[in-house]
C-alpha positions as a LaTeX table, in Angstrom:
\begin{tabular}{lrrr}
\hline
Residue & $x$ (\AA) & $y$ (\AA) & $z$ (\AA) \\
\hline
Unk1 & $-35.90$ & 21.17 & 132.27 \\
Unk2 & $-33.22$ & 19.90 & 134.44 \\
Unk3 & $-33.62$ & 20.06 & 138.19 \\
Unk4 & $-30.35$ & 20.36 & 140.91 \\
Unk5 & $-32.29$ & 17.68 & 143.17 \\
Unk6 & $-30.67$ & 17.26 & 147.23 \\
Unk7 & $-31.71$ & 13.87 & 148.82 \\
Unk8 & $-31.25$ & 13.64 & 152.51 \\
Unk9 & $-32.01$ & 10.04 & 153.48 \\
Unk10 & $-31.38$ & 7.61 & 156.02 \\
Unk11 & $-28.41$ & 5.83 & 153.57 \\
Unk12 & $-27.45$ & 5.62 & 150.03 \\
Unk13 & $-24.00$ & 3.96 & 150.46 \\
Unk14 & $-24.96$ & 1.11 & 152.62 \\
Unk15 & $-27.74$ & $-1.83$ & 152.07 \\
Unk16 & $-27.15$ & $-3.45$ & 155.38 \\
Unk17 & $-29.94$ & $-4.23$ & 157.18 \\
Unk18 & $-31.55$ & $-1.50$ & 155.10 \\
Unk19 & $-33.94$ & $-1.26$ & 152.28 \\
Unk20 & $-33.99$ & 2.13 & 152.05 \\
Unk21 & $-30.45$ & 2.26 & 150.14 \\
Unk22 & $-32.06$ & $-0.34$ & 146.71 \\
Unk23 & $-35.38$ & 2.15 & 146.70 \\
Unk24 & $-32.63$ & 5.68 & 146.84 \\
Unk25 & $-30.08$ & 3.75 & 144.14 \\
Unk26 & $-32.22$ & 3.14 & 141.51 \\
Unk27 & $-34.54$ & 6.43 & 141.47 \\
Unk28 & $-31.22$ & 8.14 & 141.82 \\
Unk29 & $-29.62$ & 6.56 & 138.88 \\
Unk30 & $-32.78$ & 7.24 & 136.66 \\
Unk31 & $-33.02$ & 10.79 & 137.65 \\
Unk32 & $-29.50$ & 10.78 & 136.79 \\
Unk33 & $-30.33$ & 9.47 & 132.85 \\
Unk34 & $-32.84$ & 11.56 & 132.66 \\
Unk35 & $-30.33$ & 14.54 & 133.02 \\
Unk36 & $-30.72$ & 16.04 & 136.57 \\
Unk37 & $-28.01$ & 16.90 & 138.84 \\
Unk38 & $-28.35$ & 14.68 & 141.91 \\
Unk39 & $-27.10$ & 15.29 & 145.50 \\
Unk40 & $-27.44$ & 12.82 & 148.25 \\
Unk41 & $-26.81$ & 13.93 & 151.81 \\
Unk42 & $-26.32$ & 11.01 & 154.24 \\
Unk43 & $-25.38$ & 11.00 & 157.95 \\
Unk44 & $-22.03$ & 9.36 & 158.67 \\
Unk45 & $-22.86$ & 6.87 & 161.50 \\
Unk46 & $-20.54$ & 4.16 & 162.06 \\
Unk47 & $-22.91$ & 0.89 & 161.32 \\
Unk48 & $-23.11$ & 1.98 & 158.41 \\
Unk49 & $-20.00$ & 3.08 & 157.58 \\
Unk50 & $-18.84$ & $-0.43$ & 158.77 \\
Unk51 & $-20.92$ & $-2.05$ & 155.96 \\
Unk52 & $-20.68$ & $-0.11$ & 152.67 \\
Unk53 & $-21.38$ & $-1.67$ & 149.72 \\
Unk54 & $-21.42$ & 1.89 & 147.66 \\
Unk55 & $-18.64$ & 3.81 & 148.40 \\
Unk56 & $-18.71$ & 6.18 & 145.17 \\
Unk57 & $-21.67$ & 6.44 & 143.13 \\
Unk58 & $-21.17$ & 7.71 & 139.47 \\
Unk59 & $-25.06$ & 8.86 & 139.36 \\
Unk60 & $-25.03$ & 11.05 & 142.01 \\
Unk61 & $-22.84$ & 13.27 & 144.55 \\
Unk62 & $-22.43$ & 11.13 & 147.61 \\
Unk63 & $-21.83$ & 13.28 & 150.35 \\
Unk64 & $-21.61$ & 13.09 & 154.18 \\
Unk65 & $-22.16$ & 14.97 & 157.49 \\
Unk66 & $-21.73$ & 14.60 & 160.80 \\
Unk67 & $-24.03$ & 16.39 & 163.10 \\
Unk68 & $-27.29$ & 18.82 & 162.16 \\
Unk69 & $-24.32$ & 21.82 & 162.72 \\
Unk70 & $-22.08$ & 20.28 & 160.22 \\
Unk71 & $-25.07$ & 19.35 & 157.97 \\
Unk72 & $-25.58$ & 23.18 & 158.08 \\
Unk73 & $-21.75$ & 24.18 & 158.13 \\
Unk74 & $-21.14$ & 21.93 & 155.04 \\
Unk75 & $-24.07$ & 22.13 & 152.73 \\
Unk76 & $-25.74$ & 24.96 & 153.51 \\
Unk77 & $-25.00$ & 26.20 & 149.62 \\
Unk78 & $-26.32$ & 23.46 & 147.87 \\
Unk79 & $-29.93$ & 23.20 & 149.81 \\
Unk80 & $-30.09$ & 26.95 & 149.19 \\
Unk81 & $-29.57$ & 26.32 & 145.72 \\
Unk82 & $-31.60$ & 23.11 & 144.97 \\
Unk83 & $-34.70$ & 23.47 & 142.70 \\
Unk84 & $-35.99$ & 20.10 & 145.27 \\
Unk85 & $-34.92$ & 19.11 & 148.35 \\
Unk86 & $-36.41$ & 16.21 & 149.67 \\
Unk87 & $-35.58$ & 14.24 & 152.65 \\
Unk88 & $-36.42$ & 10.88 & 153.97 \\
Unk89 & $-38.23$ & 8.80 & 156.66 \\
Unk90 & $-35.89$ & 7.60 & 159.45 \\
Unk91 & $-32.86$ & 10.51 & 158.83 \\
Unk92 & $-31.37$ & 10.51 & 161.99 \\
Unk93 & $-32.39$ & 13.51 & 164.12 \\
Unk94 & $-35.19$ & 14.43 & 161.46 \\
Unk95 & $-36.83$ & 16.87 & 163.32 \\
Unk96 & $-33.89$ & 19.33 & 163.99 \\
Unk97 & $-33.00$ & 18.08 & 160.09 \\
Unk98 & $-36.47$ & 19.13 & 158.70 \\
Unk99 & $-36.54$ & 22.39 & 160.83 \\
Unk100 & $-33.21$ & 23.18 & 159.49 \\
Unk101 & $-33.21$ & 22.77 & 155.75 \\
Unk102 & $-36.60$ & 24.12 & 156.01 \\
Unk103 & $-35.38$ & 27.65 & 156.95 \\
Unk104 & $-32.28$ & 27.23 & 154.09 \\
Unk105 & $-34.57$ & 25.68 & 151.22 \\
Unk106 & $-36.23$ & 28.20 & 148.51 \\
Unk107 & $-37.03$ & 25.73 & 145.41 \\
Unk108 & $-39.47$ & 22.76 & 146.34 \\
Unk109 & $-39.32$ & 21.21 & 149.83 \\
Unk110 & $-40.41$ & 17.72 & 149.94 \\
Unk111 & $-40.99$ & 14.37 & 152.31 \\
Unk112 & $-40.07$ & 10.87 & 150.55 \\
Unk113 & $-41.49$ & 8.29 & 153.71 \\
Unk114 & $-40.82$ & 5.15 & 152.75 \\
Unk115 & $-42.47$ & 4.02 & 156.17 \\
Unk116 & $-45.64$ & 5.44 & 155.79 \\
Unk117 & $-47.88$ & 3.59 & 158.34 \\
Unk118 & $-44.90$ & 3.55 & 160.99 \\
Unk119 & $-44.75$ & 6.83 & 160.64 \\
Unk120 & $-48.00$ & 8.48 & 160.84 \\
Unk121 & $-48.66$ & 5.53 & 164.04 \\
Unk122 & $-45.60$ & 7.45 & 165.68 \\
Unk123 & $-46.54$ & 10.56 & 164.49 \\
Unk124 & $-50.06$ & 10.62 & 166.49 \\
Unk125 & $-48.93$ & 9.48 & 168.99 \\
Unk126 & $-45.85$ & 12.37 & 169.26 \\
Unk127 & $-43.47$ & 9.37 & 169.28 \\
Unk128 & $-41.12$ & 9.83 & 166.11 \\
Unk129 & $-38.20$ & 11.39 & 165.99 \\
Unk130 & $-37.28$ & 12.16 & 162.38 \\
Unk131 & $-40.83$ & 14.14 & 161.53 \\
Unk132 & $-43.66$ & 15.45 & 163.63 \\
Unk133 & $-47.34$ & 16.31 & 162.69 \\
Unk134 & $-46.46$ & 20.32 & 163.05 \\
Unk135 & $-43.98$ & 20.15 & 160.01 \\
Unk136 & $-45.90$ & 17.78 & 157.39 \\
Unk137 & $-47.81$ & 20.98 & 155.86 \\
Unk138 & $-44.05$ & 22.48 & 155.46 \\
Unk139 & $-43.90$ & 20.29 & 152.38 \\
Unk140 & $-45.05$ & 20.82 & 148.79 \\
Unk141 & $-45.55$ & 17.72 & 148.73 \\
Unk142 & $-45.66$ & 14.12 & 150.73 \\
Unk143 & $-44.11$ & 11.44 & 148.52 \\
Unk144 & $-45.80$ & 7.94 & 150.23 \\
Unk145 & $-44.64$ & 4.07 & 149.44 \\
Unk146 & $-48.06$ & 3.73 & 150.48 \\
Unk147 & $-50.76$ & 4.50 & 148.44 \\
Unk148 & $-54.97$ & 3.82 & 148.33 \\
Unk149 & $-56.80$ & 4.93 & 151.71 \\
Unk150 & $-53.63$ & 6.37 & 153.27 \\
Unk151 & $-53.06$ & 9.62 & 150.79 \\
Unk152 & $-56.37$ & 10.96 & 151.87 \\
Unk153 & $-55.15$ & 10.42 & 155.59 \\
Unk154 & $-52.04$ & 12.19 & 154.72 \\
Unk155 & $-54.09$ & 15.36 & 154.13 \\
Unk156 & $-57.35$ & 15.04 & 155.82 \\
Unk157 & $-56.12$ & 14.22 & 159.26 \\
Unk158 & $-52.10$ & 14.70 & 159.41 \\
Unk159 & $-52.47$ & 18.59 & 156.87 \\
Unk160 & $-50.27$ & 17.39 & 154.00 \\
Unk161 & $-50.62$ & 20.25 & 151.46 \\
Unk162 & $-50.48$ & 17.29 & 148.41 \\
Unk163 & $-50.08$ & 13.70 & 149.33 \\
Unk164 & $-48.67$ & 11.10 & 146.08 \\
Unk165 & $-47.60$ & 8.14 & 146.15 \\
Unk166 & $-44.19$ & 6.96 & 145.04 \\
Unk167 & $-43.65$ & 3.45 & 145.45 \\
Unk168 & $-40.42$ & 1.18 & 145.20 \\
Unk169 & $-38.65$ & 0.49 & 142.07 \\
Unk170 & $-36.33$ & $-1.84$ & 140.23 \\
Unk171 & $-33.25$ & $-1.58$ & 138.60 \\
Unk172 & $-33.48$ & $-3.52$ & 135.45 \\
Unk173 & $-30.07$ & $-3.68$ & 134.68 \\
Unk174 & $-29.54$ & $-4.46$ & 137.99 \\
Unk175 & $-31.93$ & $-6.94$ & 138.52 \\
Unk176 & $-32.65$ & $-9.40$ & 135.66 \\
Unk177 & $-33.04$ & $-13.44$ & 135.09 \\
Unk178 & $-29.49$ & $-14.90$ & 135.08 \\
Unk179 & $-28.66$ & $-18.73$ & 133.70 \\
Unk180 & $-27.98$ & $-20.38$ & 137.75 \\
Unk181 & $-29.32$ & $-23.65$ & 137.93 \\
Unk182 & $-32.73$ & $-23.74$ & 140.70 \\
Unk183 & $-30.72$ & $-24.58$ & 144.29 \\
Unk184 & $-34.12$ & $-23.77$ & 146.55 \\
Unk185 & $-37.20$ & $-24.77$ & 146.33 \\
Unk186 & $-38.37$ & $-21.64$ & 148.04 \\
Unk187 & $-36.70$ & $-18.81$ & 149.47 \\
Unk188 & $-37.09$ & $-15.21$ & 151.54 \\
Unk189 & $-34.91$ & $-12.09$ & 151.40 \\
Unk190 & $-35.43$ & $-9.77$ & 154.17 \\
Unk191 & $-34.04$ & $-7.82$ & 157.77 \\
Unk192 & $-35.44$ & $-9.77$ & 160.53 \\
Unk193 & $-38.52$ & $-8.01$ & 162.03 \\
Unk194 & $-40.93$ & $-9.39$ & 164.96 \\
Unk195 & $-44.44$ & $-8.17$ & 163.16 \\
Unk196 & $-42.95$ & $-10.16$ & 159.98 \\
Unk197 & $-41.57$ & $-13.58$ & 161.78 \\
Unk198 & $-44.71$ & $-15.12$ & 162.39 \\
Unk199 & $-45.72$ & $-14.82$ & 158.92 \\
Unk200 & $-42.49$ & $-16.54$ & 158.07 \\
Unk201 & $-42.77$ & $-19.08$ & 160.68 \\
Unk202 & $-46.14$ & $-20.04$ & 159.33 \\
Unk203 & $-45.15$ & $-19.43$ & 155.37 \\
Unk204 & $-41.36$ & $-20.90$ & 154.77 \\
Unk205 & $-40.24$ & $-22.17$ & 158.08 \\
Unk206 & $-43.23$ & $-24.39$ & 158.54 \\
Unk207 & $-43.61$ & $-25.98$ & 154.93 \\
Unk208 & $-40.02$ & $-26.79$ & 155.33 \\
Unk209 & $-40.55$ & $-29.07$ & 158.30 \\
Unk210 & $-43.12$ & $-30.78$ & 156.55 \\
Unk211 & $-40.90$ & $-31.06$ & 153.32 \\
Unk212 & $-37.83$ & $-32.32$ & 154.13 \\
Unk213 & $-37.01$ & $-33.74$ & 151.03 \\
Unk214 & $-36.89$ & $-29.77$ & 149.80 \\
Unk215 & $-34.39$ & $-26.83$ & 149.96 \\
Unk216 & $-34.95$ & $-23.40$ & 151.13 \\
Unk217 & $-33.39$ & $-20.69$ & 152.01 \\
Unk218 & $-33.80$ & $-17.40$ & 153.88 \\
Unk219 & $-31.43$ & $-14.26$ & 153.48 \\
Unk220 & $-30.90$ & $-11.22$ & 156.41 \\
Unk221 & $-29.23$ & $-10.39$ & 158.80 \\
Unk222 & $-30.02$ & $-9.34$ & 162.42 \\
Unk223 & $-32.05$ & $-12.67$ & 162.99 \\
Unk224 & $-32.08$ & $-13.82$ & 166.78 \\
Unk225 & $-30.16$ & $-16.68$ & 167.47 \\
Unk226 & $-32.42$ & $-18.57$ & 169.14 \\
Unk227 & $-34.90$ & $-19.32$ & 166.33 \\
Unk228 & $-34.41$ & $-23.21$ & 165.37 \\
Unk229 & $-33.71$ & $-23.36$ & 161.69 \\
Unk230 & $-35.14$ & $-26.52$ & 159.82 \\
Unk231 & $-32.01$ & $-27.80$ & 158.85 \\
Unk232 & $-33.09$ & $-27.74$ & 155.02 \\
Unk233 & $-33.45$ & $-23.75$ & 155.38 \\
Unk234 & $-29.88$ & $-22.51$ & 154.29 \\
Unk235 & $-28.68$ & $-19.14$ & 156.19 \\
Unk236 & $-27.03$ & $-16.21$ & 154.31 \\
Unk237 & $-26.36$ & $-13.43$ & 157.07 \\
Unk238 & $-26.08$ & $-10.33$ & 154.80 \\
Unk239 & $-27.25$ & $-10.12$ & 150.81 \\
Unk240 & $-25.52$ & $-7.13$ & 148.58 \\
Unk241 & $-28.04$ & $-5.66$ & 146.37 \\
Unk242 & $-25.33$ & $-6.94$ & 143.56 \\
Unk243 & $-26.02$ & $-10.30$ & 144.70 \\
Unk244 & $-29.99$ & $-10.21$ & 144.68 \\
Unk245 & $-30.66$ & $-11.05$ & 141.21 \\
Unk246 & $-28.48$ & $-14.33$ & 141.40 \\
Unk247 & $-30.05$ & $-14.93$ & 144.48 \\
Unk248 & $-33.70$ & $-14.95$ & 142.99 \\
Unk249 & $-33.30$ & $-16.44$ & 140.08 \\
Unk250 & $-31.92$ & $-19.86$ & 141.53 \\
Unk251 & $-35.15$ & $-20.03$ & 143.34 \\
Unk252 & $-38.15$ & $-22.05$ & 141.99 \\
Unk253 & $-40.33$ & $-19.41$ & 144.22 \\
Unk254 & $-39.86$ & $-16.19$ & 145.98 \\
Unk255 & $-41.68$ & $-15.40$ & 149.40 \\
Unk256 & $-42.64$ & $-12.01$ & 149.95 \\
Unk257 & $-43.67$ & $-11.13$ & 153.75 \\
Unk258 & $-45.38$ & $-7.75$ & 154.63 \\
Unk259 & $-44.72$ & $-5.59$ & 157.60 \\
Unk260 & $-48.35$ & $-5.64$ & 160.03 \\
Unk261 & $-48.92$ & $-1.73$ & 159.82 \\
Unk262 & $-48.16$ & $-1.87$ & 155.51 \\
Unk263 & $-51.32$ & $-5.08$ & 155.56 \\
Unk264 & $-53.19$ & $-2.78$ & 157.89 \\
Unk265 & $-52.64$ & $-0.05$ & 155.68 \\
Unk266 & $-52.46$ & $-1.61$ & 152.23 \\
Unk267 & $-51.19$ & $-0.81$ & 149.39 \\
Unk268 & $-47.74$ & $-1.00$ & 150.24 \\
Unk269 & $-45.63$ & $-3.22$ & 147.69 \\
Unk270 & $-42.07$ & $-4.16$ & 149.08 \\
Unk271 & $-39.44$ & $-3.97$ & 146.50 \\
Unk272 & $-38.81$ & $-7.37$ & 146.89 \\
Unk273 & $-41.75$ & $-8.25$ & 144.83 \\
Unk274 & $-40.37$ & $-5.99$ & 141.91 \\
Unk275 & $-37.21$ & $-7.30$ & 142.57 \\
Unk276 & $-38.12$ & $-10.74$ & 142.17 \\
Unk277 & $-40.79$ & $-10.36$ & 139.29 \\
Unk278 & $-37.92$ & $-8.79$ & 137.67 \\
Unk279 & $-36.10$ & $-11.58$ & 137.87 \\
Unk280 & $-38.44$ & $-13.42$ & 136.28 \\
Unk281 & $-38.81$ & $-15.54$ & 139.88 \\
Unk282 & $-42.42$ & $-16.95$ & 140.32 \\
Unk283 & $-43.86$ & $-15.54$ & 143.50 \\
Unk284 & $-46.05$ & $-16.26$ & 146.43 \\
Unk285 & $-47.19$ & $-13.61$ & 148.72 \\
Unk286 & $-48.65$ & $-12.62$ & 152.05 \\
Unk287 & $-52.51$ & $-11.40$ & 151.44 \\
Unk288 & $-53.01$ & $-7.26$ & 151.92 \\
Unk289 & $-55.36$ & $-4.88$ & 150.36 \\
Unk290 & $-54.53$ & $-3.25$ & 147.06 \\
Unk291 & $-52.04$ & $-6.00$ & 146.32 \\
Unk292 & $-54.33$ & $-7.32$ & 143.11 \\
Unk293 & $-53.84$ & $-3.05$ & 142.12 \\
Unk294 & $-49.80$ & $-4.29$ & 141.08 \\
Unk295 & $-50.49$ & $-7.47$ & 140.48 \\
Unk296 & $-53.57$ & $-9.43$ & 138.72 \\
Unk297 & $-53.76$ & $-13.16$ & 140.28 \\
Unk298 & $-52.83$ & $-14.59$ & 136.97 \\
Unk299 & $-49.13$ & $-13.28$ & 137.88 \\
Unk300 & $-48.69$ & $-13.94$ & 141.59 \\
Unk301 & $-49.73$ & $-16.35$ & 144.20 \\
Unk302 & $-50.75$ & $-15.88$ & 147.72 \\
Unk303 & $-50.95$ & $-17.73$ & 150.97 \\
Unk304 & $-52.00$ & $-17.02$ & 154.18 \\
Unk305 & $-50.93$ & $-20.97$ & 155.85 \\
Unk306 & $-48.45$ & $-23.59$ & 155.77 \\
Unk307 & $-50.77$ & $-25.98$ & 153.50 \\
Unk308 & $-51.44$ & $-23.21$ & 151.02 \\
Unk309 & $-47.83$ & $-23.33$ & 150.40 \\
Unk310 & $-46.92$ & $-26.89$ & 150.29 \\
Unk311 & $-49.98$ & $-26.89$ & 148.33 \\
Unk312 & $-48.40$ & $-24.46$ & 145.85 \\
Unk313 & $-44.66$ & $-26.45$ & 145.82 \\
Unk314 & $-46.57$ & $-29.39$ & 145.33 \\
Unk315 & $-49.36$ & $-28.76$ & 142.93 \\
Unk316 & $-48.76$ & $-26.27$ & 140.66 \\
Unk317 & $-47.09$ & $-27.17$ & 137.17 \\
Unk318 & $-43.69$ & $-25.48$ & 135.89 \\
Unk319 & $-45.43$ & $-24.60$ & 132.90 \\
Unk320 & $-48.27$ & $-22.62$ & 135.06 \\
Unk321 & $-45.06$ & $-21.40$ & 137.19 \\
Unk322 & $-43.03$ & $-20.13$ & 134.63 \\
Unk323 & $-46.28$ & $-18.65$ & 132.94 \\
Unk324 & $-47.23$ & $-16.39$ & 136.36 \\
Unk325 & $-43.89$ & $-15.33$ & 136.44 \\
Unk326 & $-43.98$ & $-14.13$ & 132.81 \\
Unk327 & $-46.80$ & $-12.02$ & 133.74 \\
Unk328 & $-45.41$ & $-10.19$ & 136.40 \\
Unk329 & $-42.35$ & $-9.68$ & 134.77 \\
Unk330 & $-43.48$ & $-7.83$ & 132.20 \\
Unk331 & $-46.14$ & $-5.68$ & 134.39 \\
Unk332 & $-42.85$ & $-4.54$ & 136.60 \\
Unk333 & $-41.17$ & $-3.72$ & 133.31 \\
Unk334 & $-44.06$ & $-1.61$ & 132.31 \\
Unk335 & $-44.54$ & $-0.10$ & 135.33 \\
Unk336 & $-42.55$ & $-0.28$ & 138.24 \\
Unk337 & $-38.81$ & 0.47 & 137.16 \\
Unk338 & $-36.55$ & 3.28 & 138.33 \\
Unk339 & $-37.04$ & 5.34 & 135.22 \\
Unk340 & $-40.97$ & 4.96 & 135.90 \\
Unk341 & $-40.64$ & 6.08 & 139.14 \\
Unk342 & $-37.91$ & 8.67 & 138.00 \\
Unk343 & $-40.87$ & 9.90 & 135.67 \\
Unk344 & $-43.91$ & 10.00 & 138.21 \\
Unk345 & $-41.23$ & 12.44 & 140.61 \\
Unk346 & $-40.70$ & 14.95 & 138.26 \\
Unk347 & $-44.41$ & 14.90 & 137.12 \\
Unk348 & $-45.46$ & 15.93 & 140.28 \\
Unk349 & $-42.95$ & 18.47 & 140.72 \\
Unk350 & $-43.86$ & 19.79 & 137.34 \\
Unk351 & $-47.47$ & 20.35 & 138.70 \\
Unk352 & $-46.72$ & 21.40 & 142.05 \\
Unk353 & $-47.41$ & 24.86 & 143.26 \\
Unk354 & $-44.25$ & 26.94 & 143.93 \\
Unk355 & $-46.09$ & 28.71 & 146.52 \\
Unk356 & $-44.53$ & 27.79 & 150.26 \\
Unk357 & $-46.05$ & 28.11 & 153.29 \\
Unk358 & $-45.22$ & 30.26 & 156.37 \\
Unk359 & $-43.26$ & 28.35 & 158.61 \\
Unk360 & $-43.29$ & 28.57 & 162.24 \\
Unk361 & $-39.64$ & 27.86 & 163.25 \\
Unk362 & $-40.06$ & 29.39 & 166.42 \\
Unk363 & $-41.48$ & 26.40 & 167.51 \\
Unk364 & $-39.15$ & 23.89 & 169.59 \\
Unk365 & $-38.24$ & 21.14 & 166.94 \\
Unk366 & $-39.16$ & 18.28 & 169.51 \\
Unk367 & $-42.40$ & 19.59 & 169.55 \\
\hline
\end{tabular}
């Protein structure tokens, strides 16, 4: 059956600084092959604008608005419409956004946080701004990144009518092992974040002092310029998502850092890691529960100090490399693409219950 889906997330068009925009592009595009008509509703806000690297999609309807009003004003048709409308962790004014399309939707109404832990830490304590604990039981269902422990939280303690989890994704096509000759011997892609730079400190930036003689190389912007870069760590500001798969596969390893609240919480793969498995680029990770669920240790390393990593660039064999990174690529091929993804969504759906509940709109949206 094919399904008019609306998206309302934080940004499709823009990557900058943002890894919403990889996750929405590829389950967009394999919604899109498997034959669903795709909207995707984004606010027009000017740092984004400034930084588009998707200015027309041809797997989706790429449409803007300007204020909650003009949301309304514009688009009111095609959320009335929609068999699904989901919408996203960190939409700009999400509340009056949720409350809105809430009172306008009549197929399935859905969440897609791809911030889990943040979110339910701001959400007890009243102190987020795109969804608040009164409207999670307005959804059919609560799409998660973050699985395990954390889905039983979503409806035991928060009310979430069905809580599944729908992790990140890669693009295949998009991201695949290219012929670049190795330039670093280690490298990171990511926005800089405080709970993630002392992890980085410890994992890249460290080994690098104590290596000299080797190259690495870490890529994202918004870094403070204060922090004194080894100078055999190589700077790129800003990565296009068109530009990852180059970027991982001239890397003898890949570091993947997790957030504090997605360790606490677990089970929370970034999409770097499918990224980079995808690219067929060995990988050593940050320790967190539920990471052996995606990944068996034959396919990935981990680390949790300096000397476990310069133990890894030092000790282990290409052949033992190369072999780990085999592994993984072909469990993220199996499991962990767009179209699997793409899949698991309209499962749910399928299954879901068309029956809504009674909403209490009455309520002030700040609530």
């Amino acid at each position: 059956m094919t399904l008019d889906i609306v998206f309302l997330g934080l940004s499709l068009s823009s990557s900058w600084g943002n890894g919403h925009a990889t996750t929405f592009r590829g389950l967009l595009r394999a919604l899109d092959k498997l034959g669903h008509r795709v909207t995707f509703l984004e606010r027009d806000v000017p740092w984004y604008a400034h930084h588009r690297d998707l200015r027309e999609a041809d797997f989706c309807e790429l449409r803007y608005y300007d204020t909650v009003d003009d949301l309304r004003r514009k688009h009111h048709r095609e959320l009335q419409r929609a068999d699904v409308v989901v919408i996203g962790s960190f939409v700009p004014e999400g509340r009056a956004v949720i409350d809105e399309v809430a009172a306008l939707c009549t197929g399935q109404f859905c969440f897609y946080d791809i911030d889990t832990p943040i979110t339910l830490a701001r959400v007890a304590e009243n102190d987020c701004d795109y969804l608040t604990r009164r409207q999670i039981p307005y959804f059919d269902v609560y799409f998660s990144f973050t699985g395990g422990p954390t889905l039983e939280r979503l409806r035991s303690e928060f009310g979430a009518r069905r809580a599944e989890p729908l992790y990140c994704s890669v693009d295949p096509e998009q991201h695949h092992r290219n012929r670049n000759a190795i330039e670093w011997d280690l490298g990171y892609l990511g926005t800089y974040s405080p709970d993630r730079q002392q992890t980085l400190e410890a994992l890249l930036l460290e080994p690098a002092r104590r290596l000299p003689d080797r190259r690495f190389v870490v890529a994202g912007s918004q870094y403070p310029h204060e922090i004194a870069w080894p100078g055999n760590i190589e700077r790129i500001e800003h990565l296009p998502p068109a530009e990852h798969a180059s970027f991982y596969s001239r890397q003898r390893y890949t570091l993947n850092v997790t957030r504090t609240s997605m360790i606490a919480a677990g089970w929370s793969p970034s999409v770097r890691l499918f990224e980079a498995a995808a690219c067929k680029t060995p990988i050593i990770s940050d320790r967190w529960p539920g990471l052996d669920s995606f990944f068996p240790r034959s396919a990935i390393q981990t680390a949790g100090s300096a000397d476990d990593v310069t133990a890894i660039l030092l000790g282990q064999s290409d052949r033992a490399r190369l072999n780990m990174a085999r592994q993984a690529h072909s469990l993220v091929l199996a499991r962990h693409t767009g179209a699997a993804r793409a899949r698991e969504f309209t499962s749910v759906l399928t299954q879901s219950k068309q029956i809504r509940p009674v909403l209490d709109l009455d309520v002030e949206s700040a609530a």
